[in-house]
PDB file of C-alpha atoms and ligand atoms in Angstrom:
ATOM      1  CA  UNK N 399     -67.267 195.604 -41.115  1.00 54.00           C
ATOM      2  CA  UNK N 400     -68.050 199.206 -40.109  1.00 59.00           C
ATOM      3  CA  UNK N 401     -66.260 200.999 -37.308  1.00 60.00           C
ATOM      4  CA  UNK N 402     -69.338 201.229 -35.091  1.00 65.00           C
ATOM      5  CA  UNK N 403     -69.810 197.463 -35.236  1.00 69.00           C
ATOM      6  CA  UNK N 404     -66.431 196.795 -33.692  1.00 79.00           C
ATOM      7  CA  UNK N 405     -66.129 199.788 -31.362  1.00 86.00           C
ATOM      8  CA  UNK N 406     -65.325 198.849 -27.793  1.00 86.00           C
ATOM      9  CA  UNK N 407     -65.499 200.776 -24.533  1.00 92.00           C
ATOM     10  CA  UNK N 408     -65.477 200.197 -20.823  1.00 95.00           C
ATOM     11  CA  UNK N 409     -66.504 196.599 -20.220  1.00 96.00           C
ATOM     12  CA  UNK N 410     -67.223 194.423 -17.258  1.00 97.00           C
ATOM     13  CA  UNK N 411     -66.202 190.821 -16.846  1.00 97.00           C
ATOM     14  CA  UNK N 412     -66.013 188.012 -14.330  1.00 98.00           C
ATOM     15  CA  UNK N 413     -65.054 184.396 -13.706  1.00 98.00           C
ATOM     16  CA  UNK N 414     -67.504 181.530 -13.361  1.00 97.00           C
ATOM     17  CA  UNK N 415     -68.050 181.932  -9.596  1.00 98.00           C
ATOM     18  CA  UNK N 416     -67.717 185.763  -9.327  1.00 98.00           C
ATOM     19  CA  UNK N 417     -64.695 185.633  -7.009  1.00 98.00           C
ATOM     20  CA  UNK N 418     -63.015 187.672  -9.759  1.00 98.00           C
ATOM     21  CA  UNK N 419     -64.895 190.656 -11.168  1.00 98.00           C
ATOM     22  CA  UNK N 420     -63.321 193.475 -13.138  1.00 98.00           C
ATOM     23  CA  UNK N 421     -63.697 196.365 -15.540  1.00 97.00           C
ATOM     24  CA  UNK N 422     -61.354 197.092 -18.460  1.00 97.00           C
ATOM     25  CA  UNK N 423     -61.027 199.414 -21.446  1.00 96.00           C
ATOM     26  CA  UNK N 424     -61.534 197.380 -24.606  1.00 96.00           C
ATOM     27  CA  UNK N 425     -60.534 199.339 -27.745  1.00 94.00           C
ATOM     28  CA  UNK N 426     -62.543 197.250 -30.174  1.00 93.00           C
ATOM     29  CA  UNK N 427     -64.800 194.246 -30.110  1.00 94.00           C
ATOM     30  CA  UNK N 428     -62.485 191.854 -31.882  1.00 95.00           C
ATOM     31  CA  UNK N 429     -60.706 188.768 -30.575  1.00 97.00           C
ATOM     32  CA  UNK N 430     -57.937 186.448 -31.629  1.00 98.00           C
ATOM     33  CA  UNK N 431     -57.438 182.721 -31.195  1.00 98.00           C
ATOM     34  CA  UNK N 432     -54.104 181.432 -29.896  1.00 98.00           C
ATOM     35  CA  UNK N 433     -53.183 177.862 -30.757  1.00 98.00           C
ATOM     36  CA  UNK N 434     -49.924 177.676 -28.773  1.00 97.00           C
ATOM     37  CA  UNK N 435     -49.351 174.664 -26.550  1.00 96.00           C
ATOM     38  CA  UNK N 436     -49.220 176.733 -23.348  1.00 95.00           C
ATOM     39  CA  UNK N 437     -52.618 178.355 -23.964  1.00 96.00           C
ATOM     40  CA  UNK N 438     -54.190 175.027 -24.887  1.00 97.00           C
ATOM     41  CA  UNK N 439     -52.839 173.267 -21.819  1.00 96.00           C
ATOM     42  CA  UNK N 440     -53.861 176.181 -19.584  1.00 96.00           C
ATOM     43  CA  UNK N 441     -57.391 176.723 -20.822  1.00 95.00           C
ATOM     44  CA  UNK N 442     -58.285 173.316 -22.205  1.00 95.00           C
ATOM     45  CA  UNK N 443     -58.418 174.481 -25.820  1.00 96.00           C
ATOM     46  CA  UNK N 444     -57.358 177.270 -28.180  1.00 98.00           C
ATOM     47  CA  UNK N 445     -57.499 180.542 -26.232  1.00 97.00           C
ATOM     48  CA  UNK N 446     -59.964 183.139 -27.520  1.00 97.00           C
ATOM     49  CA  UNK N 447     -58.967 186.499 -26.133  1.00 97.00           C
ATOM     50  CA  UNK N 448     -59.184 190.259 -26.443  1.00 97.00           C
ATOM     51  CA  UNK N 449     -56.162 192.558 -26.529  1.00 95.00           C
ATOM     52  CA  UNK N 450     -56.461 195.575 -24.209  1.00 96.00           C
ATOM     53  CA  UNK N 451     -53.368 197.791 -24.720  1.00 95.00           C
ATOM     54  CA  UNK N 452     -54.361 200.290 -22.001  1.00 96.00           C
ATOM     55  CA  UNK N 453     -56.827 198.406 -19.837  1.00 97.00           C
ATOM     56  CA  UNK N 454     -56.991 200.742 -16.788  1.00 96.00           C
ATOM     57  CA  UNK N 455     -58.102 197.604 -14.967  1.00 97.00           C
ATOM     58  CA  UNK N 456     -60.332 198.020 -11.950  1.00 97.00           C
ATOM     59  CA  UNK N 457     -60.832 195.019  -9.677  1.00 97.00           C
ATOM     60  CA  UNK N 458     -64.394 194.903  -8.343  1.00 98.00           C
ATOM     61  CA  UNK N 459     -63.565 191.609  -6.662  1.00 98.00           C
ATOM     62  CA  UNK N 460     -60.091 190.025  -6.629  1.00 98.00           C
ATOM     63  CA  UNK N 461     -60.703 187.460  -3.891  1.00 98.00           C
ATOM     64  CA  UNK N 462     -60.039 184.519  -6.234  1.00 98.00           C
ATOM     65  CA  UNK N 463     -57.498 186.209  -8.497  1.00 98.00           C
ATOM     66  CA  UNK N 464     -54.188 184.337  -8.745  1.00 98.00           C
ATOM     67  CA  UNK N 465     -51.280 184.959 -11.115  1.00 98.00           C
ATOM     68  CA  UNK N 466     -49.180 182.094 -12.416  1.00 97.00           C
ATOM     69  CA  UNK N 467     -45.814 182.903 -13.927  1.00 94.00           C
ATOM     70  CA  UNK N 468     -45.169 180.125 -16.415  1.00 86.00           C
ATOM     71  CA  UNK N 469     -42.394 181.875 -18.342  1.00 89.00           C
ATOM     72  CA  UNK N 470     -39.954 184.635 -17.291  1.00 91.00           C
ATOM     73  CA  UNK N 471     -41.857 187.192 -19.391  1.00 88.00           C
ATOM     74  CA  UNK N 472     -45.542 186.416 -18.859  1.00 93.00           C
ATOM     75  CA  UNK N 473     -48.133 185.795 -16.175  1.00 97.00           C
ATOM     76  CA  UNK N 474     -51.490 184.074 -16.508  1.00 97.00           C
ATOM     77  CA  UNK N 475     -54.371 185.132 -14.268  1.00 98.00           C
ATOM     78  CA  UNK N 476     -57.042 182.689 -13.164  1.00 98.00           C
ATOM     79  CA  UNK N 477     -59.636 182.215 -10.433  1.00 98.00           C
ATOM     80  CA  UNK N 478     -58.331 179.949  -7.696  1.00 98.00           C
ATOM     81  CA  UNK N 479     -61.884 179.133  -6.613  1.00 98.00           C
ATOM     82  CA  UNK N 480     -63.590 178.077  -9.860  1.00 98.00           C
ATOM     83  CA  UNK N 481     -60.537 177.655 -12.132  1.00 97.00           C
ATOM     84  CA  UNK N 482     -61.576 180.052 -14.904  1.00 98.00           C
ATOM     85  CA  UNK N 483     -58.710 181.033 -17.243  1.00 98.00           C
ATOM     86  CA  UNK N 484     -58.969 184.812 -17.418  1.00 98.00           C
ATOM     87  CA  UNK N 485     -55.873 186.914 -18.192  1.00 98.00           C
ATOM     88  CA  UNK N 486     -52.417 187.098 -19.719  1.00 97.00           C
ATOM     89  CA  UNK N 487     -49.985 189.964 -19.033  1.00 96.00           C
ATOM     90  CA  UNK N 488     -46.299 190.897 -19.276  1.00 93.00           C
ATOM     91  CA  UNK N 489     -44.375 190.117 -16.068  1.00 93.00           C
ATOM     92  CA  UNK N 490     -42.192 193.228 -16.395  1.00 92.00           C
ATOM     93  CA  UNK N 491     -45.131 195.562 -16.843  1.00 91.00           C
ATOM     94  CA  UNK N 492     -48.119 194.094 -14.983  1.00 90.00           C
ATOM     95  CA  UNK N 493     -50.161 197.308 -15.088  1.00 90.00           C
ATOM     96  CA  UNK N 494     -49.652 197.620 -18.848  1.00 92.00           C
ATOM     97  CA  UNK N 495     -51.433 195.679 -21.542  1.00 95.00           C
ATOM     98  CA  UNK N 496     -53.873 192.954 -20.574  1.00 97.00           C
ATOM     99  CA  UNK N 497     -55.168 190.062 -22.623  1.00 97.00           C
ATOM    100  CA  UNK N 498     -58.621 188.978 -21.476  1.00 98.00           C
ATOM    101  CA  UNK N 499     -60.457 185.760 -22.234  1.00 97.00           C
ATOM    102  CA  UNK N 500     -63.312 186.881 -24.532  1.00 97.00           C
ATOM    103  CA  UNK N 501     -65.986 184.886 -22.738  1.00 96.00           C
ATOM    104  CA  UNK N 502     -65.029 186.361 -19.371  1.00 97.00           C
ATOM    105  CA  UNK N 503     -66.453 189.628 -20.704  1.00 96.00           C
ATOM    106  CA  UNK N 504     -70.116 190.423 -20.247  1.00 91.00           C
ATOM    107  CA  UNK N 505     -70.913 190.628 -23.964  1.00 80.00           C
ATOM    108  CA  UNK N 506     -68.221 188.292 -25.282  1.00 74.00           C
ATOM    109  CA  UNK N 507     -70.682 186.926 -27.828  1.00 76.00           C
ATOM    110  CA  UNK N 508     -70.722 190.231 -29.709  1.00 90.00           C
ATOM    111  CA  UNK N 509     -67.028 190.089 -30.596  1.00 94.00           C
ATOM    112  CA  UNK N 510     -65.759 189.376 -34.117  1.00 95.00           C
ATOM    113  CA  UNK N 511     -62.805 187.096 -34.888  1.00 97.00           C
ATOM    114  CA  UNK N 512     -59.769 189.071 -36.024  1.00 96.00           C
ATOM    115  CA  UNK N 513     -57.005 186.513 -36.574  1.00 98.00           C
ATOM    116  CA  UNK N 514     -55.327 183.277 -35.439  1.00 98.00           C
ATOM    117  CA  UNK N 515     -51.900 183.357 -33.773  1.00 98.00           C
ATOM    118  CA  UNK N 516     -49.387 180.519 -33.327  1.00 98.00           C
ATOM    119  CA  UNK N 517     -51.265 178.950 -36.220  1.00 98.00           C
ATOM    120  CA  UNK N 518     -48.354 176.572 -36.813  1.00 98.00           C
ATOM    121  CA  UNK N 519     -48.781 175.173 -33.283  1.00 98.00           C
ATOM    122  CA  UNK N 520     -52.357 174.044 -33.968  1.00 98.00           C
ATOM    123  CA  UNK N 521     -52.714 170.270 -33.724  1.00 97.00           C
ATOM    124  CA  UNK N 522     -54.352 168.475 -36.654  1.00 97.00           C
ATOM    125  CA  UNK N 523     -57.315 167.272 -34.604  1.00 97.00           C
ATOM    126  CA  UNK N 524     -59.221 170.565 -35.001  1.00 97.00           C
ATOM    127  CA  UNK N 525     -59.457 173.576 -37.304  1.00 96.00           C
ATOM    128  CA  UNK N 526     -61.675 176.601 -37.860  1.00 97.00           C
ATOM    129  CA  UNK N 527     -63.626 177.340 -41.038  1.00 96.00           C
ATOM    130  CA  UNK N 528     -63.142 181.162 -41.119  1.00 97.00           C
ATOM    131  CA  UNK N 529     -60.971 183.106 -43.584  1.00 97.00           C
ATOM    132  CA  UNK N 530     -59.165 185.268 -40.993  1.00 98.00           C
ATOM    133  CA  UNK N 531     -55.356 185.589 -41.188  1.00 98.00           C
ATOM    134  CA  UNK N 532     -53.239 182.735 -39.801  1.00 98.00           C
ATOM    135  CA  UNK N 533     -50.119 184.148 -38.109  1.00 98.00           C
ATOM    136  CA  UNK N 534     -47.285 181.743 -37.292  1.00 98.00           C
ATOM    137  CA  UNK N 535     -45.062 181.987 -34.207  1.00 96.00           C
ATOM    138  CA  UNK N 536     -42.140 183.342 -36.289  1.00 96.00           C
ATOM    139  CA  UNK N 537     -44.371 185.963 -37.948  1.00 97.00           C
ATOM    140  CA  UNK N 538     -45.757 187.052 -34.577  1.00 94.00           C
ATOM    141  CA  UNK N 539     -42.287 187.337 -32.997  1.00 92.00           C
ATOM    142  CA  UNK N 540     -41.212 189.477 -35.951  1.00 94.00           C
ATOM    143  CA  UNK N 541     -44.286 191.683 -35.516  1.00 91.00           C
ATOM    144  CA  UNK N 542     -43.487 192.119 -31.801  1.00 83.00           C
ATOM    145  CA  UNK N 543     -39.860 192.929 -32.564  1.00 83.00           C
ATOM    146  CA  UNK N 544     -38.615 189.763 -30.859  1.00 76.00           C
ATOM    147  CA  UNK N 545     -37.592 187.714 -33.891  1.00 70.00           C
TER     148      UNK N 545
HETATM  149 ZN1   ZN M 789     -64.178 182.086  -9.936  1.00 85.49          ZN
HETATM  150 ZN1   ZN M 790     -50.966 181.076 -26.612  1.00 85.49          ZN
END
């Protein structure tokens, strides 16, 4: 995969009904799939999302934007009008990194799968056929300096 194929940039996104519209800085066009129970319950399946370390988020419309704090450390952003699952961010640093649902982005289809996280939380009823790395919860916590 060449660098130009995965290069990101300023991207636009929105929810299903357009009551949430935004622009973010996406460093590269790759996404990960989270299999944790919280993501699956929240979004109705494994969560496919893009990591934006310095998003410089601009809200073009935040009429429907609602943040749900499910754990002391994280908040999940969704549209209260149409129900789209859109964002994940750190509660302590809400203007910092932003994780964005890949299909909320305008050209979500052009992203390449990078890796699976919480792979050990995946239920047996589904799997993916790719060869990307499978990162367990313990491995991820270690990587984030929390384990
Ligand atoms: Zn909406
Ligand atoms: Zn998750």
